[in-house]
Amino acid sequence: MIFELKTAELKSIAQSKTDALVILVPNDFKASRDALSGLIQDVSQAANFQESAGKVVSLWKPAQVDVRRLVLVSCATSQPKHMRQAVAAALGALKATQPKQVTIQLPTAGHNALTAAMQAASDATYVYTATKPSAKPSGIKRVVLTLPTAQAVKDAKTEFAYAQALIAGVDKAKEWANLPANHATPSVLAKAAQSLARHSKIRCEVLGPKEIDKLGMGAFAAVSQGSAEPARFIVLHYQGAAKTKAPTVLVGKGITFDTGGISIKPAAGMDEMKFDMCGAASVLGTFEALAHLQPAINVVGLIPTCENMPSGTAIKPGDVVYSMDGQSIEILNTDAEGRLILCDALTYAKRFKPQAVIDIATLTGACVVSLGAVRSGLFSPSDDLAQALLKAGEASQDLCWRLPLDDEYAEGLKSNFADVANVAGRDGGAITAAKFLQRFVGDMNWAHLDIAGSAWKSGASKGATGRPVGLLLHYLVHQSSASPARKAA
Ligand code: BES
Ligand code: MN
Ligand code: ZN
């Protein structure tokens, strides 16, 4: 989809040649004397627009404008949340007639309002077609965003570019996450990562089973050993600042299918375990966005990727394996495989002496129970890092919520036969998983995002959400604006 950003006053927009005109009406809307303003005033009173964002009134060829479809939608304020609700509702109302070009009049940009509006437009028109040739792509091909003044448009140029990069990244994350497991195997995922290296500033290395063994990644190799598909360890580098500047490392869980292994999962809904690589997809998506945006920062992306399968060569409950950092792990449940591949990736991350390392994983069903689909689980011993990520979540409307890491939660991970067990009891399952990971981070500045509930939707609208690319990109770029490298440029 093509986005454009233009200046338009209500008076002139009434004459704009567009298939559909969407007007976001804030609570503080002030009518001037033109006919369209009067109409907006009447409608917003009659339909109680003041009550909430996302109330829609659509009109067919109203006398006051020169367009076929006019959609008035309440947006309360220009907070990102309201912008998103309003644009999503308006484009929902346009689904039936599928105009080619839509013009959306925004009250303001800035403070992430434009980004929220554009992302909502992109989300509303996303259609998965990769393995569904019969699916009809959205008819909306062009979205023109208008702001009331030339100055507002000028001020919004940077945000417009940011939003376009973000949308490309979120789309990429969705696309890879949605692909079935027989299409997105570890080696195909590695090829996707390698193709990112066509962009300037991006490099990619891919390691196979031999190199994984040589590095001593015994926990990662153990998960992979039951599968016919070879594992891959993907290392992406985005270098936008001087080599001496410490990178942020993103680690994405890339289980392309999670059967549970010998501790096999129930059949119902198991298809959704193709989404167990959404952490990996979010790293690919974030790199896609970085490629577009080219910020002055350094980022490393690490993706351990394999299948978790039951077979004659699979790991068995009670098996003890050695992680890359030498700790022995008793695998009491082969379905707790995410932490096994991540612990070795975290050990690998140490070589980059990162300023922060953030792992992103569809790690536990327990996180879905505690936070549902609204907020991702956030864990970090660092208040600063946690605050920065919470803030990035709010700004991007890609929300997360901090959960605790008290040492008492690690009690259940004790084993009689190894340094640590890979599962504790049922209680506090998202936290005990995080405590397992924490054993491998050493003195790195670390955060863990459990995206098991937020990365995809189930039911009729089953599909990936592209989260938490919005949160990650906001966090990374915010760092860059505070960095001397950017100021000097
Ligand atoms: N990929 C799953 C977590 C998951 C389950 C995400 C359901 C989204 C929906 C993970 O590998 C897993 O199976 N975790 C187990 C851990 C348990 C054995 C301690 C779980 O959550 O049941
Ligand atoms: Mn599992
Ligand atoms: Zn899993």
Coordinates of C-alpha atoms and ligand atoms in Angstrom, one line a residue:
M1 CA 0.0 0.0 0.0
I2 CA 1.2 3.5 -0.8
F3 CA 1.0 6.3 1.8
E4 CA 1.1 10.0 1.1
L5 CA 1.1 12.9 3.4
K6 CA -0.5 16.2 2.4
T7 CA -1.9 19.5 3.6
A8 CA -5.6 20.0 3.4
E9 CA -8.1 22.2 5.2
L10 CA -11.7 21.0 5.7
K11 CA -12.9 23.7 3.3
S12 CA -10.7 22.4 0.4
I13 CA -10.9 18.7 1.3
A14 CA -14.6 18.8 0.5
Q15 CA -13.6 19.2 -3.1
S16 CA -10.8 16.6 -3.1
K17 CA -11.0 13.9 -5.7
T18 CA -10.8 10.7 -3.7
D19 CA -12.9 7.5 -3.6
A20 CA -13.5 7.8 0.1
L21 CA -12.9 10.6 2.6
V22 CA -12.4 9.7 6.3
I23 CA -12.5 12.6 8.8
L24 CA -11.3 12.0 12.4
V25 CA -13.4 14.1 14.7
P26 CA -11.8 14.9 18.1
N27 CA -13.8 16.0 21.1
D28 CA -12.4 19.5 20.8
F29 CA -13.5 19.8 17.1
K30 CA -14.3 23.4 16.3
A31 CA -16.7 24.0 13.4
S32 CA -15.9 26.9 11.0
R33 CA -18.5 28.2 8.6
D34 CA -18.0 25.8 5.7
A35 CA -20.7 23.3 4.8
L36 CA -18.6 20.2 5.7
S37 CA -17.8 21.6 9.2
G38 CA -21.5 22.1 9.8
L39 CA -22.2 18.5 8.8
I40 CA -19.5 17.2 11.1
Q41 CA -20.9 19.3 14.0
D42 CA -24.5 17.9 13.4
V43 CA -23.4 14.3 13.1
S44 CA -21.1 14.3 16.0
Q45 CA -23.8 15.6 18.2
A46 CA -26.5 13.2 16.9
A47 CA -24.2 10.2 17.2
N48 CA -22.7 11.1 20.6
F49 CA -19.2 11.3 19.2
Q50 CA -18.0 12.7 22.5
E51 CA -18.5 9.4 24.3
S52 CA -15.7 7.3 22.8
A53 CA -13.3 6.9 20.0
G54 CA -14.3 4.7 17.0
K55 CA -17.9 5.7 16.5
V56 CA -18.6 5.7 12.8
V57 CA -21.2 7.4 10.6
S58 CA -20.8 6.8 6.9
L59 CA -22.6 8.7 4.2
W60 CA -23.1 8.0 0.6
K61 CA -22.6 11.1 -1.8
P62 CA -23.5 13.8 0.8
A63 CA -24.3 17.1 -0.7
Q64 CA -21.5 18.9 1.2
V65 CA -18.6 17.1 -0.4
D66 CA -17.5 15.9 -3.8
V67 CA -16.7 12.4 -2.8
R68 CA -18.8 9.2 -3.0
R69 CA -18.1 8.0 0.5
L70 CA -17.7 10.2 3.5
V71 CA -16.9 8.5 6.8
L72 CA -17.0 10.5 10.0
V73 CA -15.4 8.9 13.0
S74 CA -14.9 10.0 16.5
C75 CA -11.4 10.0 17.8
A76 CA -11.8 11.6 21.3
T77 CA -8.1 12.8 21.4
S78 CA -5.0 12.4 19.3
Q79 CA -3.5 9.9 21.6
P80 CA -2.1 6.9 19.7
K81 CA -4.7 4.6 21.2
H82 CA -7.6 6.8 20.0
M83 CA -6.1 7.3 16.6
R84 CA -5.8 3.6 16.1
Q85 CA -9.3 2.9 17.3
A86 CA -10.7 5.6 15.0
V87 CA -8.8 4.5 11.8
A88 CA -9.5 0.8 12.4
A89 CA -13.3 1.6 12.8
A90 CA -13.4 3.8 9.7
L91 CA -11.6 1.3 7.4
G92 CA -13.8 -1.4 8.8
A93 CA -16.8 0.6 7.6
L94 CA -15.2 0.9 4.1
K95 CA -14.7 -2.9 3.8
A96 CA -17.9 -3.5 1.8
T97 CA -17.2 -1.0 -1.0
Q98 CA -13.4 -1.3 -1.1
P99 CA -12.4 2.1 -2.5
K100 CA -9.1 2.3 -4.2
Q101 CA -8.0 5.5 -2.6
V102 CA -8.8 6.7 0.9
T103 CA -8.1 10.1 2.2
I104 CA -7.8 10.4 6.0
Q105 CA -8.0 13.8 7.6
L106 CA -6.1 13.8 10.9
P107 CA -6.5 16.5 13.6
T108 CA -2.8 16.4 14.4
A109 CA 0.4 14.4 13.9
G110 CA 3.1 14.2 16.5
H111 CA 3.4 12.3 19.7
N112 CA 3.0 9.1 17.7
A113 CA -0.5 10.0 16.4
L114 CA 0.4 9.7 12.8
T115 CA 2.3 6.4 13.3
A116 CA -0.7 5.0 15.1
A117 CA -3.1 6.0 12.3
M118 CA -0.8 4.6 9.6
Q119 CA -0.3 1.4 11.4
A120 CA -4.0 0.9 11.9
A121 CA -4.6 1.5 8.2
S122 CA -1.9 -1.0 7.4
D123 CA -3.3 -3.6 9.8
A124 CA -6.9 -3.1 8.5
T125 CA -5.8 -3.8 4.9
Y126 CA -3.4 -6.7 5.5
V127 CA -4.4 -9.9 3.8
Y128 CA -2.4 -13.1 3.9
T129 CA -2.1 -14.6 0.4
A130 CA 1.2 -16.5 0.5
T131 CA -0.3 -19.9 0.6
K132 CA -3.9 -18.9 -0.2
P133 CA -4.1 -18.0 -3.9
S134 CA -7.9 -17.6 -3.6
A135 CA -7.6 -14.8 -1.0
K136 CA -8.5 -11.3 -2.4
P137 CA -6.0 -8.6 -1.5
S138 CA -7.4 -5.5 -0.1
G139 CA -8.9 -3.1 -2.7
I140 CA -7.4 -0.1 -0.9
K141 CA -4.2 0.7 -2.7
R142 CA -3.5 4.3 -1.6
V143 CA -4.0 6.1 1.6
V144 CA -3.5 9.8 1.7
L145 CA -3.1 11.3 5.1
T146 CA -3.9 15.0 5.4
L147 CA -3.1 17.5 8.1
P148 CA -4.7 21.0 8.4
T149 CA -1.5 23.1 7.9
A150 CA 1.6 23.0 5.8
Q151 CA 3.6 23.5 9.1
A152 CA 2.0 20.4 10.6
V153 CA 3.0 18.4 7.5
K154 CA 6.5 19.7 7.6
D155 CA 6.8 18.7 11.3
A156 CA 5.4 15.3 10.6
K157 CA 7.9 14.3 7.9
T158 CA 10.3 12.4 10.3
E159 CA 7.4 10.6 11.9
F160 CA 6.0 9.7 8.5
A161 CA 9.2 8.1 7.5
Y162 CA 9.4 6.3 10.8
A163 CA 5.8 4.9 10.4
Q164 CA 6.6 3.7 6.9
A165 CA 9.7 1.8 8.1
L166 CA 7.7 0.4 11.0
I167 CA 4.9 -0.8 8.8
A168 CA 7.4 -2.6 6.5
G169 CA 8.8 -4.3 9.6
V170 CA 5.5 -5.3 11.0
D171 CA 4.3 -6.7 7.7
K172 CA 7.5 -8.7 7.4
A173 CA 7.0 -10.1 10.9
K174 CA 3.4 -11.0 10.2
E175 CA 4.2 -12.6 6.9
W176 CA 6.9 -14.9 8.2
A177 CA 4.9 -15.7 11.4
N178 CA 1.9 -16.7 9.3
L179 CA 3.7 -19.0 7.0
P180 CA 3.0 -22.7 7.8
A181 CA 5.8 -24.7 9.4
N182 CA 6.4 -26.7 6.2
H183 CA 7.0 -23.4 4.3
A184 CA 8.9 -21.6 7.0
T185 CA 11.5 -24.2 8.1
P186 CA 14.7 -23.2 9.9
S187 CA 16.7 -23.1 6.7
V188 CA 14.0 -21.1 4.8
L189 CA 14.0 -18.7 7.8
A190 CA 17.8 -18.4 7.5
K191 CA 17.4 -17.5 3.8
A192 CA 15.0 -14.8 4.7
A193 CA 17.5 -13.4 7.1
Q194 CA 20.3 -13.6 4.5
S195 CA 18.2 -11.7 2.1
L196 CA 18.0 -8.8 4.6
A197 CA 21.7 -8.4 4.0
R198 CA 21.0 -6.9 0.6
H199 CA 20.2 -3.7 2.5
S200 CA 23.1 -1.4 3.4
K201 CA 24.5 -1.7 6.9
I202 CA 23.1 -5.2 7.3
R203 CA 25.2 -8.4 7.5
C204 CA 24.1 -11.9 8.1
E205 CA 25.9 -15.1 9.2
V206 CA 24.1 -18.5 9.3
L207 CA 25.5 -21.4 11.3
G208 CA 24.4 -25.0 10.8
P209 CA 24.3 -28.1 13.1
K210 CA 28.1 -28.7 12.9
E211 CA 28.9 -25.2 14.0
I212 CA 26.2 -25.3 16.7
D213 CA 27.8 -28.5 18.1
K214 CA 31.3 -26.9 17.8
L215 CA 30.2 -23.9 19.9
G216 CA 29.0 -26.3 22.5
M217 CA 25.3 -25.3 22.3
G218 CA 24.2 -28.6 23.8
A219 CA 20.8 -27.3 25.0
F220 CA 19.9 -25.9 21.6
A221 CA 21.2 -29.0 19.8
A222 CA 19.2 -31.2 22.1
V223 CA 15.9 -29.6 21.1
S224 CA 16.7 -30.0 17.4
Q225 CA 17.9 -33.6 17.6
G226 CA 14.4 -35.1 17.1
S227 CA 13.8 -33.4 13.9
A228 CA 14.6 -34.2 10.3
E229 CA 15.0 -30.5 9.5
P230 CA 18.5 -29.2 10.4
A231 CA 18.8 -26.4 12.9
R232 CA 20.1 -22.9 12.0
F233 CA 21.7 -20.2 14.2
I234 CA 21.2 -16.9 12.6
V235 CA 23.3 -13.9 13.4
L236 CA 22.2 -10.5 12.0
H237 CA 24.2 -7.3 12.3
Y238 CA 22.9 -3.8 11.7
Q239 CA 25.7 -1.4 11.9
G240 CA 24.6 2.2 11.8
A241 CA 27.1 3.7 14.3
A242 CA 30.8 3.4 14.9
K243 CA 32.1 -0.2 15.4
T244 CA 33.2 0.8 18.9
K245 CA 29.6 1.6 20.0
A246 CA 28.1 -1.3 22.0
P247 CA 25.1 -2.9 20.2
T248 CA 21.7 -3.9 21.5
V249 CA 21.2 -7.6 21.0
L250 CA 17.8 -9.0 20.1
V251 CA 17.3 -12.7 20.6
G252 CA 14.2 -14.3 19.0
K253 CA 12.8 -17.7 19.7
G254 CA 12.6 -19.5 16.4
I255 CA 10.8 -22.8 17.0
T256 CA 9.2 -23.3 13.6
F257 CA 6.9 -25.9 15.0
D258 CA 6.4 -27.0 18.6
T259 CA 4.8 -30.4 19.0
G260 CA 6.0 -30.5 22.6
G261 CA 8.4 -33.4 21.6
I262 CA 8.0 -36.6 23.7
S263 CA 6.1 -34.5 26.2
I264 CA 3.7 -34.1 23.4
K265 CA 0.9 -31.5 23.3
P266 CA -2.8 -32.2 22.9
A267 CA -4.1 -32.3 19.3
A268 CA -6.6 -29.4 19.7
G269 CA -5.2 -26.2 18.4
M270 CA -1.7 -27.6 17.8
D271 CA -1.6 -26.0 14.4
E272 CA -1.0 -22.7 16.2
M273 CA 2.4 -23.9 17.3
K274 CA 3.6 -22.8 13.8
F275 CA 3.6 -19.4 15.5
D276 CA 6.2 -20.5 18.0
M277 CA 8.8 -18.6 15.9
C278 CA 7.0 -15.2 16.4
G279 CA 10.0 -14.0 18.4
A280 CA 12.3 -14.8 15.5
A281 CA 9.8 -13.1 13.1
S282 CA 9.8 -10.0 15.3
V283 CA 13.6 -9.8 15.0
L284 CA 13.4 -10.2 11.2
G285 CA 10.7 -7.5 11.1
T286 CA 12.7 -5.1 13.3
F287 CA 15.8 -5.5 11.0
E288 CA 13.6 -4.8 8.0
A289 CA 12.5 -1.6 9.7
L290 CA 16.1 -0.7 10.6
A291 CA 17.0 -1.2 6.9
H292 CA 14.4 1.4 5.9
L293 CA 15.2 3.8 8.7
Q294 CA 19.0 3.6 8.9
P295 CA 19.3 5.0 12.4
A296 CA 22.8 5.6 14.0
I297 CA 22.8 2.6 16.3
N298 CA 24.2 -0.9 16.3
V299 CA 21.9 -3.9 16.7
V300 CA 22.7 -7.6 16.6
G301 CA 19.9 -10.1 16.0
L302 CA 20.3 -13.7 17.2
I303 CA 17.8 -16.4 16.1
P304 CA 18.2 -20.0 17.2
T305 CA 15.7 -21.9 15.0
C306 CA 14.7 -25.5 14.9
E307 CA 11.7 -27.8 15.2
N308 CA 10.6 -29.5 18.4
M309 CA 9.6 -33.0 17.3
P310 CA 9.0 -36.4 18.9
S311 CA 11.0 -39.2 17.3
G312 CA 13.4 -42.0 17.9
T313 CA 16.2 -39.5 18.1
A314 CA 14.3 -37.0 20.3
I315 CA 15.3 -36.0 23.8
K316 CA 13.5 -37.8 26.6
P317 CA 12.2 -36.5 29.9
G318 CA 15.1 -36.9 32.4
D319 CA 17.8 -36.4 29.8
V320 CA 20.6 -34.2 31.0
V321 CA 22.4 -31.9 28.5
Y322 CA 25.2 -29.3 28.7
S323 CA 24.5 -25.7 27.8
M324 CA 27.1 -23.6 26.0
D325 CA 28.2 -22.0 29.3
G326 CA 28.7 -25.4 30.9
Q327 CA 25.7 -25.7 33.2
S328 CA 24.0 -29.1 33.1
I329 CA 20.2 -29.1 32.5
E330 CA 17.8 -31.9 33.3
I331 CA 15.1 -31.8 30.7
L332 CA 12.1 -32.8 32.8
N333 CA 9.6 -31.7 30.1
T334 CA 10.6 -31.6 26.5
D335 CA 7.8 -29.1 25.8
A336 CA 9.8 -26.4 27.8
E337 CA 12.1 -26.2 24.7
G338 CA 12.1 -22.4 24.2
R339 CA 14.3 -21.7 27.2
L340 CA 16.7 -24.4 26.0
I341 CA 17.4 -22.8 22.7
L342 CA 17.4 -19.3 24.2
C343 CA 19.9 -20.1 27.0
D344 CA 22.6 -20.9 24.5
A345 CA 21.7 -17.9 22.4
L346 CA 22.0 -15.7 25.5
T347 CA 25.4 -17.1 26.2
Y348 CA 26.4 -16.4 22.6
A349 CA 25.2 -12.8 23.1
K350 CA 27.9 -12.1 25.7
R351 CA 30.6 -11.9 23.0
F352 CA 29.0 -8.6 21.7
K353 CA 29.3 -6.9 25.2
P354 CA 25.9 -5.4 24.5
Q355 CA 24.5 -2.3 26.2
A356 CA 21.3 -4.4 26.5
V357 CA 20.1 -7.8 25.4
I358 CA 16.4 -8.4 24.9
D359 CA 15.0 -11.8 24.2
I360 CA 11.6 -12.2 22.6
A361 CA 9.8 -15.5 22.9
T362 CA 6.4 -17.2 22.7
L363 CA 7.6 -18.9 25.9
T364 CA 4.8 -19.9 28.2
G365 CA 1.1 -20.7 28.2
A366 CA 1.2 -19.3 31.7
C367 CA 1.9 -15.8 30.3
V368 CA -1.3 -16.1 28.2
V369 CA -3.2 -17.0 31.4
S370 CA -1.9 -14.0 33.3
L371 CA -1.9 -11.2 30.7
G372 CA -4.1 -12.5 27.9
A373 CA -3.5 -10.9 24.4
V374 CA -3.4 -7.2 25.5
R375 CA 0.1 -6.9 27.1
S376 CA 3.2 -8.9 26.6
G377 CA 5.1 -10.1 29.7
L378 CA 8.2 -8.1 30.5
F379 CA 10.9 -9.2 32.9
S380 CA 14.1 -7.4 33.8
P381 CA 16.2 -7.0 36.9
S382 CA 17.0 -3.5 35.6
D383 CA 14.5 -0.7 36.5
D384 CA 15.9 1.5 33.8
L385 CA 15.6 -1.0 31.0
A386 CA 12.2 -2.1 32.2
Q387 CA 11.0 1.6 32.3
A388 CA 12.4 2.2 28.8
L389 CA 10.6 -0.8 27.4
L390 CA 7.3 0.0 29.2
K391 CA 7.5 3.5 27.8
A392 CA 8.3 2.3 24.3
G393 CA 5.3 0.0 24.6
E394 CA 3.0 2.8 25.5
A395 CA 4.2 5.1 22.7
S396 CA 3.8 2.4 20.1
Q397 CA 0.6 1.0 21.6
D398 CA 2.4 -2.4 21.7
L399 CA 1.9 -2.8 25.4
C400 CA 3.8 -4.9 27.9
W401 CA 3.6 -5.3 31.7
R402 CA 6.4 -6.0 34.1
L403 CA 6.4 -9.2 36.2
P404 CA 8.7 -10.0 39.1
L405 CA 12.0 -12.0 39.2
D406 CA 12.3 -12.7 42.9
D407 CA 14.9 -15.5 43.5
E408 CA 12.3 -17.5 45.5
Y409 CA 10.6 -18.2 42.1
A410 CA 13.7 -20.2 41.1
E411 CA 13.3 -22.8 44.0
G412 CA 11.4 -25.2 41.8
L413 CA 14.1 -25.3 39.2
K414 CA 16.4 -27.4 41.4
S415 CA 17.3 -30.9 40.1
N416 CA 18.9 -33.9 41.8
F417 CA 20.7 -34.8 38.6
A418 CA 21.8 -31.5 37.0
D419 CA 22.7 -27.9 37.9
V420 CA 19.1 -26.9 36.9
A421 CA 15.9 -28.4 35.7
N422 CA 14.1 -26.9 32.7
V423 CA 10.7 -26.7 34.5
A424 CA 9.4 -25.9 37.9
G425 CA 5.8 -26.5 39.0
R426 CA 2.7 -25.1 37.3
D427 CA 2.5 -22.0 39.5
G428 CA 4.0 -18.8 38.2
G429 CA 5.0 -20.6 35.0
A430 CA 5.9 -17.4 33.1
I431 CA 8.1 -16.2 35.9
T432 CA 9.9 -19.6 36.5
A433 CA 10.7 -19.7 32.8
A434 CA 12.2 -16.2 33.0
K435 CA 14.2 -17.3 36.1
F436 CA 15.6 -20.2 34.1
L437 CA 16.8 -17.7 31.4
Q438 CA 18.2 -15.4 34.0
R439 CA 20.8 -18.0 35.0
F440 CA 22.4 -17.5 31.6
V441 CA 22.6 -13.7 31.3
G442 CA 25.5 -13.1 33.7
D443 CA 26.1 -9.4 34.0
M444 CA 24.5 -8.4 30.8
N445 CA 21.7 -5.7 31.0
W446 CA 18.9 -8.0 30.1
A447 CA 15.1 -8.0 29.5
H448 CA 12.8 -10.8 28.5
L449 CA 9.5 -10.4 26.6
D450 CA 7.1 -13.3 26.8
I451 CA 4.9 -12.7 23.7
A452 CA 2.9 -16.0 23.9
G453 CA -0.4 -14.1 24.2
S454 CA 0.3 -11.1 22.1
A455 CA 2.1 -12.4 19.0
W456 CA -0.9 -13.9 17.3
K457 CA -4.7 -14.1 17.4
S458 CA -6.7 -17.3 17.5
G459 CA -10.3 -18.0 16.3
A460 CA -11.9 -16.5 13.2
S461 CA -9.2 -13.8 12.8
K462 CA -6.3 -16.3 13.4
G463 CA -3.1 -14.7 12.3
A464 CA 0.1 -13.0 13.5
T465 CA -0.1 -9.5 14.9
G466 CA 3.5 -8.4 14.1
R467 CA 4.1 -7.6 17.7
P468 CA 6.4 -6.6 19.4
V469 CA 8.1 -4.9 16.4
G470 CA 6.5 -1.6 17.3
L471 CA 7.8 -1.7 20.9
L472 CA 11.3 -2.9 19.8
L473 CA 11.7 -0.3 17.1
H474 CA 10.5 2.5 19.3
Y475 CA 13.0 1.4 22.0
L476 CA 15.9 1.2 19.6
V477 CA 15.3 4.4 17.8
H478 CA 14.7 6.3 21.0
Q479 CA 18.1 5.2 22.2
S480 CA 19.6 6.5 18.9
S481 CA 18.1 10.0 19.3
A482 CA 19.9 10.2 22.7
S483 CA 23.2 9.0 21.2
P484 CA 26.0 11.3 20.2
A485 CA 26.4 9.5 16.8
R486 CA 23.0 10.8 15.7
K487 CA 23.5 14.3 17.1
A488 CA 26.8 14.7 15.1
A489 CA 25.2 13.6 11.9
Ligands
BES1 N1 5.5 -22.5 22.8 C1 5.0 -22.9 24.1 C2 4.3 -21.8 24.8 C3 2.9 -21.5 24.4 C4 1.9 -22.3 24.7 C5 2.7 -20.3 23.7 C6 0.6 -22.0 24.2 C7 1.5 -20.0 23.3 C8 0.4 -20.8 23.6 C9 6.2 -23.4 24.9 O1 7.2 -24.1 24.3 C10 5.6 -24.4 25.9 O2 5.2 -25.4 25.4 N2 5.7 -24.1 27.2 C11 5.1 -24.9 28.2 C12 6.0 -24.9 29.3 C13 5.7 -26.0 30.4 C14 6.0 -27.3 29.9 C15 6.5 -25.7 31.6 C16 3.7 -24.4 28.5 O3 3.6 -23.2 28.6 O4 2.8 -25.2 28.7
MN2 MN 6.9 -26.1 24.0
ZN3 ZN 7.5 -23.5 22.3

